[in-house]
XYZ file of C-alpha atoms in Angstrom:
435
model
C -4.817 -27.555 -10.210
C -5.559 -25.467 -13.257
C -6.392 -26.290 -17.116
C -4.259 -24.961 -19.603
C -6.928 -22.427 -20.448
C -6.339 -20.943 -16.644
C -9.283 -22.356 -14.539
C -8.910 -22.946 -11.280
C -10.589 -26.074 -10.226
C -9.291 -25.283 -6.272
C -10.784 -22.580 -6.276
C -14.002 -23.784 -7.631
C -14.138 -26.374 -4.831
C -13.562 -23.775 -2.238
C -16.972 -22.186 -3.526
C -19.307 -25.239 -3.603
C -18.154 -26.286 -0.278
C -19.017 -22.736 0.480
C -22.431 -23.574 -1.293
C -23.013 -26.533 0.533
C -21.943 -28.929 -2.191
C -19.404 -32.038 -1.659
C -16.779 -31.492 -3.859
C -16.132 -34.987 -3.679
C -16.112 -36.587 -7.044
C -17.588 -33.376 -8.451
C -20.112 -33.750 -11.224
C -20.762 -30.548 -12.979
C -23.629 -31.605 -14.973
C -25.453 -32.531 -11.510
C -23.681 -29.303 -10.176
C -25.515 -26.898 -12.682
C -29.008 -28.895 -12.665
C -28.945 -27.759 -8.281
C -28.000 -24.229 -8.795
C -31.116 -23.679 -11.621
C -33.021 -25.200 -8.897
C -31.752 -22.853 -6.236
C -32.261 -20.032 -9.015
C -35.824 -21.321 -10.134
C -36.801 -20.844 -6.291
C -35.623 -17.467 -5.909
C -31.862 -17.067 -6.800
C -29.038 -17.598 -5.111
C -28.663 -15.344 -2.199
C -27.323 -16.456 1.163
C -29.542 -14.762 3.229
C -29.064 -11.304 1.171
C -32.157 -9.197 1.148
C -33.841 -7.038 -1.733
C -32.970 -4.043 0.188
C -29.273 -5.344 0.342
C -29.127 -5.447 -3.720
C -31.084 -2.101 -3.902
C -27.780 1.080 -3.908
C -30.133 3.478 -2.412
C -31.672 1.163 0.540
C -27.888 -0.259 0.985
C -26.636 3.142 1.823
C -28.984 4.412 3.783
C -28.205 1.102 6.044
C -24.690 1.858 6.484
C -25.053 5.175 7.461
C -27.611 4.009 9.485
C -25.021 1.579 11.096
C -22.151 4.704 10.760
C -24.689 6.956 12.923
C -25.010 4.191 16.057
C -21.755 3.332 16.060
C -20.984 7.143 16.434
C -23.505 7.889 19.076
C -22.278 5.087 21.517
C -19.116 6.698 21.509
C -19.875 9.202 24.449
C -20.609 12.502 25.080
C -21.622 14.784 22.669
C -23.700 17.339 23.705
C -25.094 20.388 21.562
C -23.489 24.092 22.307
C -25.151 26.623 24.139
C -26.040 29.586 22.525
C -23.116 31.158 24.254
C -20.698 28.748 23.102
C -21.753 28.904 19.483
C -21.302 32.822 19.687
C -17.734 32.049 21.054
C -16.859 30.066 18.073
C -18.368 32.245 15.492
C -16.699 35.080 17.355
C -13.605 32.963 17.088
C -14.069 31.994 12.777
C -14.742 35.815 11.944
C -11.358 36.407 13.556
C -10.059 33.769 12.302
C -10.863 35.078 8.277
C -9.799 38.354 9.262
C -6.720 37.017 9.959
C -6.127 34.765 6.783
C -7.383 37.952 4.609
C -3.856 39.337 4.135
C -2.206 36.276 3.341
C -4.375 34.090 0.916
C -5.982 35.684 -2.049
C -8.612 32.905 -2.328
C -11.700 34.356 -0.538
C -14.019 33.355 2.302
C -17.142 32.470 1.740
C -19.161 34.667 3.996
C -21.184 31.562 5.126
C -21.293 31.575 8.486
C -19.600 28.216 10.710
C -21.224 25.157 11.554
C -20.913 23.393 14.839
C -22.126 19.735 14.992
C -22.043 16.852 17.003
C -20.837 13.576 15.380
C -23.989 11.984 14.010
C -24.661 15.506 11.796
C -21.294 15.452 10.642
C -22.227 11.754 8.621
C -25.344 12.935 7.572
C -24.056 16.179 6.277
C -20.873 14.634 4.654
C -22.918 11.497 3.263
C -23.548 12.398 -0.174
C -19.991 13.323 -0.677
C -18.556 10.138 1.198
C -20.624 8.538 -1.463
C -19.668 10.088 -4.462
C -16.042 9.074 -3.149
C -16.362 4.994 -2.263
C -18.975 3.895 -4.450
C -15.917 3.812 -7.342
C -14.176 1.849 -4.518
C -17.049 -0.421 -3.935
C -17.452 -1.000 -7.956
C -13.627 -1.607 -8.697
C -13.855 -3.710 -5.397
C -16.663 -6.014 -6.831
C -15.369 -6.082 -10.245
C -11.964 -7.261 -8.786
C -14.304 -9.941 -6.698
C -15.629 -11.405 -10.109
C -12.716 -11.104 -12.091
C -10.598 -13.468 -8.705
C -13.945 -16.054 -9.465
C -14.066 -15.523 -13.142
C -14.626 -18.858 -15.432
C -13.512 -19.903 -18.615
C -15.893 -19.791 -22.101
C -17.124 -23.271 -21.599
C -20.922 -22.808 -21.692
C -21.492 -24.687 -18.804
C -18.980 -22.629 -16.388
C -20.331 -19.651 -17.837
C -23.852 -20.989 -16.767
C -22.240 -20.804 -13.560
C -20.595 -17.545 -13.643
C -23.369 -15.805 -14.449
C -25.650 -16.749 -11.631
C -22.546 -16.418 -8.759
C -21.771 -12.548 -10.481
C -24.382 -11.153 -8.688
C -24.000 -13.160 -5.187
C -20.219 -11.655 -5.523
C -21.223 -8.155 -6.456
C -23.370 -7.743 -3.681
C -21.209 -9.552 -1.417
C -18.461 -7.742 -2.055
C -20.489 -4.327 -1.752
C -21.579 -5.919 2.077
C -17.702 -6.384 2.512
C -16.883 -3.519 2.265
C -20.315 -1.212 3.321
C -20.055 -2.973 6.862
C -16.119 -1.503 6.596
C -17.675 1.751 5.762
C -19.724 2.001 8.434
C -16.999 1.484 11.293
C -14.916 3.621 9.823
C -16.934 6.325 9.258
C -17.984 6.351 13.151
C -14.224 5.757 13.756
C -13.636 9.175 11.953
C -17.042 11.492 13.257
C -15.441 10.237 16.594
C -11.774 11.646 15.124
C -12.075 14.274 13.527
C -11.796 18.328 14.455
C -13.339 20.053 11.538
C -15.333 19.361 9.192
C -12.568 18.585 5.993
C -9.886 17.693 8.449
C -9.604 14.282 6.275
C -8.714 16.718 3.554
C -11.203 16.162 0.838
C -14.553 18.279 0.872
C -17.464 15.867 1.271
C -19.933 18.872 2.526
C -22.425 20.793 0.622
C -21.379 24.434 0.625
C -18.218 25.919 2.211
C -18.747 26.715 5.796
C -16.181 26.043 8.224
C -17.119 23.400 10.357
C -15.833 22.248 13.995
C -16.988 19.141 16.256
C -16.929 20.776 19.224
C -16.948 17.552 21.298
C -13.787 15.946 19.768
C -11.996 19.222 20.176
C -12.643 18.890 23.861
C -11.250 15.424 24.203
C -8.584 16.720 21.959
C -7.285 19.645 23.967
C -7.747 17.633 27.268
C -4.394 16.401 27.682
C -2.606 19.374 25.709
C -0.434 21.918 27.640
C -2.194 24.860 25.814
C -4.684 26.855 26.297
C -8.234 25.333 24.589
C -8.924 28.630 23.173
C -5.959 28.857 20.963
C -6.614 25.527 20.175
C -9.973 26.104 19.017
C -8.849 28.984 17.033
C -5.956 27.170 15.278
C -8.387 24.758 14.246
C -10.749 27.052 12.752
C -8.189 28.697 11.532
C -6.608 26.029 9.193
C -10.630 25.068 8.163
C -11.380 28.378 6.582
C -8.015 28.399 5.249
C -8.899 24.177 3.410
C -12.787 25.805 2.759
C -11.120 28.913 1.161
C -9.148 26.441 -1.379
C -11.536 24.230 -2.035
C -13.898 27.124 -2.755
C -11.952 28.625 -5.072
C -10.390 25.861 -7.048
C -13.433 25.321 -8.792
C -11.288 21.640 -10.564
C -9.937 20.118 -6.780
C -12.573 18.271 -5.474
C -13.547 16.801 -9.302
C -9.928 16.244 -9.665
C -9.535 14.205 -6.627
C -13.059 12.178 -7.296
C -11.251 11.329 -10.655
C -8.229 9.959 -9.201
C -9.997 8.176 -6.687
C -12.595 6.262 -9.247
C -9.599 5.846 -11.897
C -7.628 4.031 -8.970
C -10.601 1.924 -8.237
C -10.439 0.614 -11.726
C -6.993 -0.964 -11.186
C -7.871 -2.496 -7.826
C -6.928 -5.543 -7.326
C -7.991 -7.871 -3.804
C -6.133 -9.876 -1.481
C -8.014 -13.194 -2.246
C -5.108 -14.718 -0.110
C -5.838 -12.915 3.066
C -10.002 -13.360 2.183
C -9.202 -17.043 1.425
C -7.764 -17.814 4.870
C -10.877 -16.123 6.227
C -13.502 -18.200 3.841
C -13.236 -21.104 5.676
C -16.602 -20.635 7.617
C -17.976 -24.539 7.207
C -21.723 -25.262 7.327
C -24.291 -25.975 4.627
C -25.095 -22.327 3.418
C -22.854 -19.347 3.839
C -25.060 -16.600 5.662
C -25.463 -12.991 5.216
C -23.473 -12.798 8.691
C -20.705 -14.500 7.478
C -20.154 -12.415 4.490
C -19.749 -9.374 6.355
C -18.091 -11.210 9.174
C -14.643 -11.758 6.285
C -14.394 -7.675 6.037
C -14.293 -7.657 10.085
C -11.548 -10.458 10.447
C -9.305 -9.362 7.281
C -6.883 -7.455 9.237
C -6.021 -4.204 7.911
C -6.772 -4.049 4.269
C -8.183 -6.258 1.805
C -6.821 -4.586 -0.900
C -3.570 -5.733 -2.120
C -1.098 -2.878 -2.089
C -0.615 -1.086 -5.505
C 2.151 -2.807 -7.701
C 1.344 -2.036 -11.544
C 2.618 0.408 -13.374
C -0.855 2.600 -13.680
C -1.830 1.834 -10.077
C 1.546 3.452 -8.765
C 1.043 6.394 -11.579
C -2.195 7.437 -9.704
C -1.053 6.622 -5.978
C 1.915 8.834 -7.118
C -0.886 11.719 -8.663
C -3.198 11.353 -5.510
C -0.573 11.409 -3.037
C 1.025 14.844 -4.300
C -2.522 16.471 -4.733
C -3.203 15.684 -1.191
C 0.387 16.525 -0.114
C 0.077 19.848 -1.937
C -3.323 20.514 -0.372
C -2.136 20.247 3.112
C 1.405 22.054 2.686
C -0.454 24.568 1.554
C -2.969 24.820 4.345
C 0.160 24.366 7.010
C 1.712 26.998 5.436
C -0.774 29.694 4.989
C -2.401 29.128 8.315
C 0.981 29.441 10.021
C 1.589 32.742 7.709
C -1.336 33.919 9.858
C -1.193 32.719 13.402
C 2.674 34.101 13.865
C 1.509 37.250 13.201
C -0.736 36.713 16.373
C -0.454 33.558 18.139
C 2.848 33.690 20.344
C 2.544 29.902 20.211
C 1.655 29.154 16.675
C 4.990 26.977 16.512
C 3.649 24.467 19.533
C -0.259 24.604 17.552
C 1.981 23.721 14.514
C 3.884 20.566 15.935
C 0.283 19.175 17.737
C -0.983 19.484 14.555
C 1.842 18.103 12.872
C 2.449 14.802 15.602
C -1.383 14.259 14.767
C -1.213 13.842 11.277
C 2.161 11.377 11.544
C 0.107 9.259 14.238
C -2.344 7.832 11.864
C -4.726 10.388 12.461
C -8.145 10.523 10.642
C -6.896 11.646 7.296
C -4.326 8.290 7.476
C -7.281 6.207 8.383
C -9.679 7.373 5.890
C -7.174 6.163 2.719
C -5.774 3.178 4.222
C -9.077 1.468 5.599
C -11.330 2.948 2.842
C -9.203 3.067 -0.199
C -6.191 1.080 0.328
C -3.842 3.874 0.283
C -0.843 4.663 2.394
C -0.208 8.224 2.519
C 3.384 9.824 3.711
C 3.078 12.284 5.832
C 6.788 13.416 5.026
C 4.863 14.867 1.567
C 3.114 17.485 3.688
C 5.933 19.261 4.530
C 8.202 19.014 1.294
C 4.881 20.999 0.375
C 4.839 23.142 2.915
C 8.681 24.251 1.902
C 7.449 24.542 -1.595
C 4.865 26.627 -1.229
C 6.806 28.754 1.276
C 9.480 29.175 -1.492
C 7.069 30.066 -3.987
C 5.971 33.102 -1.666
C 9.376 33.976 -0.939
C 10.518 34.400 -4.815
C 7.348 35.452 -6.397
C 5.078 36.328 -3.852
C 1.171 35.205 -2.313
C -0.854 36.136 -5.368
C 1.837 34.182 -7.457
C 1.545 31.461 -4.756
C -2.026 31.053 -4.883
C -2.409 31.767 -9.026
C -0.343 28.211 -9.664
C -4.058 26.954 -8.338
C -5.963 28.197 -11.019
C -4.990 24.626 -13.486
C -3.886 21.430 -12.689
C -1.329 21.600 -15.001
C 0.686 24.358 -13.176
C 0.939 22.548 -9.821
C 4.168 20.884 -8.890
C 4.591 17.407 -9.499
C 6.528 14.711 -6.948
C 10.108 15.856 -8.342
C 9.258 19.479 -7.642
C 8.638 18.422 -3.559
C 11.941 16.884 -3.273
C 13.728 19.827 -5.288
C 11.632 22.665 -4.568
C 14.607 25.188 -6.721
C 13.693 23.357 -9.793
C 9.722 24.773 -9.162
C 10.540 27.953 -7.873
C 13.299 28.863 -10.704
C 14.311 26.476 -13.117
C 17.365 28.465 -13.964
C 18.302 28.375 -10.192
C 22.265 27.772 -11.039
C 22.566 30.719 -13.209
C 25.567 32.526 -11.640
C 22.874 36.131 -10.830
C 20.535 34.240 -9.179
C 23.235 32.694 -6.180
C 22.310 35.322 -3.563
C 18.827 34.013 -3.778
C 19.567 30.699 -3.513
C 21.691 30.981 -0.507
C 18.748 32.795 0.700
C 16.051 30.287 -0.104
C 17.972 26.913 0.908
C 18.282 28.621 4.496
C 14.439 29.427 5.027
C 14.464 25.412 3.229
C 16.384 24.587 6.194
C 18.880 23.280 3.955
C-alpha cells in the first residue's frame, strides 16, 4: 500500500524484516531510535568490510576473484620460444597481408601471447574504465527503487540505508564481474575479440590456449586458423589505432546508458527473501548469483533505446568492417577464407564472448544480423568509391552510417542511387549485396 505522496510502505517492510525488525505493528519512532543505535556502534553494514566500501581495494578483489576463477579452468601453459616465433612469424604475415587493403596502419608493436590470467590483468584498467559507469547507474537505480519521501524522519532513514545500497549494489554486481570476466579469459581468441579495446597499446594479442581448444574439433587446419585470427586482430588493433575518437566514443555511450538504467527489483525481490535476523555479506552477493540472466530490466524509454540503437551500430560497424577487410585479405591467399569466415561467423551468432560481455555486464542484447548489414555496407562503399574512401568515413563520427544506412546500404553509398545514369551501377552493386 502506498501514500498519495508515492511511498511504499511494502516495500519498507520487506527491508526491516531484512534488518531484523518485526514489521508487526511498525513503530517508526522506535524504528529510527534502533538504527542510530546500530549507526552510533559502527554503521549499518551487514557484514561489509572497509575494504568492501574502499573502489580501489574492491577492485583489486574482483580481479582477484576473476584471476582464480580463470586459472581453475585448465590448461594453460606458456609458449615455447619456438611457438612464440611461429606466431610472430604468423602476425608479420599477417600485416603484410592487410597492407594493401586498409589504409589505417599497423603499429609496428610486436604481438603478445598470454595465457588467461595476463589477459585480466592486462585488460583491467580498461574493463574498469568500462563498468564502473555500470556499477554507478546500477547503484543509483538501487537507491532511487528504495528512495523515501521528504518526511524528515524517512529521510533519517534514507540516508543511513544509501550507503548499505550503494555498496551492496556495487557487491552485486563486482561478484557478476568477476565470473564473467573468467568466463571470457576462458572464451576469448585475441585479445579485443569482445570488440572494444581494453589494452594499453595496440599489439595484437592471441590466447594461445583457447585457440587450441578452439580449433580442436574444427575440420581445418590449426595453422590457418591461427592466422585468420591474427589476422582479423591486427586488422580491430589497426582501427582502433587510428580512430583516435572510437574507444572514447564507445566509453561515452556506455556511461550515458548507465545513467538511464533502470533494475529488475521484481526479479531481485523474489530473490530477497533470505529470512534470519541480519542479512550477511554472503547473502548480498548470493542475489547477483541466483538472478537469472540479467538484473537489469531491458531498455524501454525513449533515451535508453536512442543509445542501445547508437551502441549497437558502432559495434555493428566495427565488426563489418573487420569481417570485411580481413576477408579482402585472406582470399587473396587463403583458399579457405570462406570456411574461416562462416566459423567465425557461427561463433559470433552462438553467444560467443562478445554476446556475453553486453548481456551479463551491461544489459545489452546485441544482433548479430547488424554485423553483416555492415559488412555489405562497407563492401559497397569500396566498390563505388574505393578503400581510402572506405576507411576516410572513419576519420568523424558524424560521417559513419547510421541504422537506416545498414538496412539500405544505396542510400549511404549514393544518395542519388535512382537517378536514371547511375542504373548500371546499381544493378551492379545489389548483386555483390546479394540482392
Amino acid at each position: 500500500m502506498s501514500t498519495p505522496g508515492g511511498f511504499d510502505f511494502e516495500q519498507l517492510r520487506r527491508m526491516m524484516e531484512q534488518l531484523g525488525f518485526s514489521s508487526e505493528d511498525l513503530n517508526l519512532d522506535e524504528l529510527m531510535e534502533q538504527l542510530q543505535r546500530l549507526q552510533a556502534s559502527g554503521g549499518i553494514r551487514f557484514g561489509i568490510t572497509p575494504a568492501d566500501q574502499d573502489p580501489e581495494a574492491a577492485w583489486q578483489t574482483t580481479i582477484t576473484a576473476a584471476r582464480r576463477l580463470a586459472s581453475d579452468m585448465g590448461p594453460d601453459p606458456s609458449l615455447s620460444p619456438k611457438e612464440r616465433l611461429a606466431i610472430v612469424d604468423a602476425e608479420r604475415l599477417a600485416q603484410s597481408w592487410l597492407a594493401p587493403v586498409t589504409q589505417f596502419a599497423a603499429s609496428g608493436t610486436p604481438p603478445l601471447t598470454q595465457r588467461r590470467e595476463e589477459w585480466i590483468d592486462t585488460t583491467s584498467a580498461g574493463w574498469r574504465r568500462l563498468v564502473e559507469p555500470i556499477i554507478e547507474g546500477l547503484a543509483d537505480a538501487l537507491q532511487r527503487g528504495t528512495a523515501t519521501p521528504d518526511d524528515p524522519q524517512f529521510a533519517d532513514f534514507s540516508s543511513m540505508l544509501a550507503p548499505v545500497m550503494r555498496t551492496s549494489a556495487s557487491l552485486i554486481y563486482r561478484d557478476r564481474l568477476g565470473k564473467v570476466l573468467a568466463s571470457v579469459a576462458g572464451a576469448t581468441l585475441t585479445g579485443s575479440e569482445v570488440g572494444v579495446s581494453l589494452a594499453e597499446g595496440s599489439a595484437v594479442t592471441v590466447l594461445p590456449a583457447n585457440v587450441a581448444e578452439f580449433t580442436r574439433d574444427l575440420d581445418l587446419p590449426g595453422n590457418d586458423v591461427m592466422l585468420y585470427l591474427l589476422l582479423r586482430e591486427a586488422a580491430r588493433q589497426r582501427l582502433f589505432q587510428g580512430v583516435g575518437w572510437l574507444s572514447p566514443q564507445l566509453e561515452a555511450l556506455l556511461a550515458h546508458y548507465a545513467r538511464e538504467i533502470r533494475i529488475d527489483f521484481e526479479a531481485l525481490s523474489s530473490q530477497l527473501d533470505i529470512g534470519g535476523e541480519e542479512v550477511s555479506l554472503e547473502d548480498i552477493v548470493a542475489v547477483g548469483e541466483k538472478v537469472r540472466g540479467s538484473f537489469f530490466k531491458p531498455a524501454s524509454t525513449e533515451l535508453q533505446l536512442e543509445i542501445l540503437g547508437r551502441l549497437e551500430v558502432l559495434l555493428a560497424l566495427i565488426e563489418g568492417w573487420v569481417d570485411h577487410v580481413t576477408n579482402r585479405a585472406a582470399s587473396n591467399w587463403m583458399t579457405n577464407s570462406a570456411q574461416l569466415d562462416e566459423v567465425v561467423r557461427r561463433r559470433r551468432a552462438s553467444a560467443g564472448p562478445t554476446r556475453e560481455v553486453f548481456r551479463d555486464l551491461l544489459g545489452l542484447e546485441l544482433r548479430p544480423r547488424l554485423v553483416r548489414d555492415a559488412e555489405n555496407l562497407w563492401a559497397a562503399v569500396e566498390h563505388r568509391h574505393g578503400s581510402a574512401e572506405r576507411d576516410g568515413v572513419w576519420q568523424h563520427p558524424d560521417l559513419l552510417p547510421t541504422a537506416r544506412h545498414l538496412e539500405d546500404p544505396l542510400s549511404y553509398v549514393h544518395p542519388a542511387h535512382r537517378d536514371e545514369d547511375d542504373g548500371d551501377f546499381d544493378a551492379e552493386l545489389r548483386k555483390l549485396l546479394g540482392e
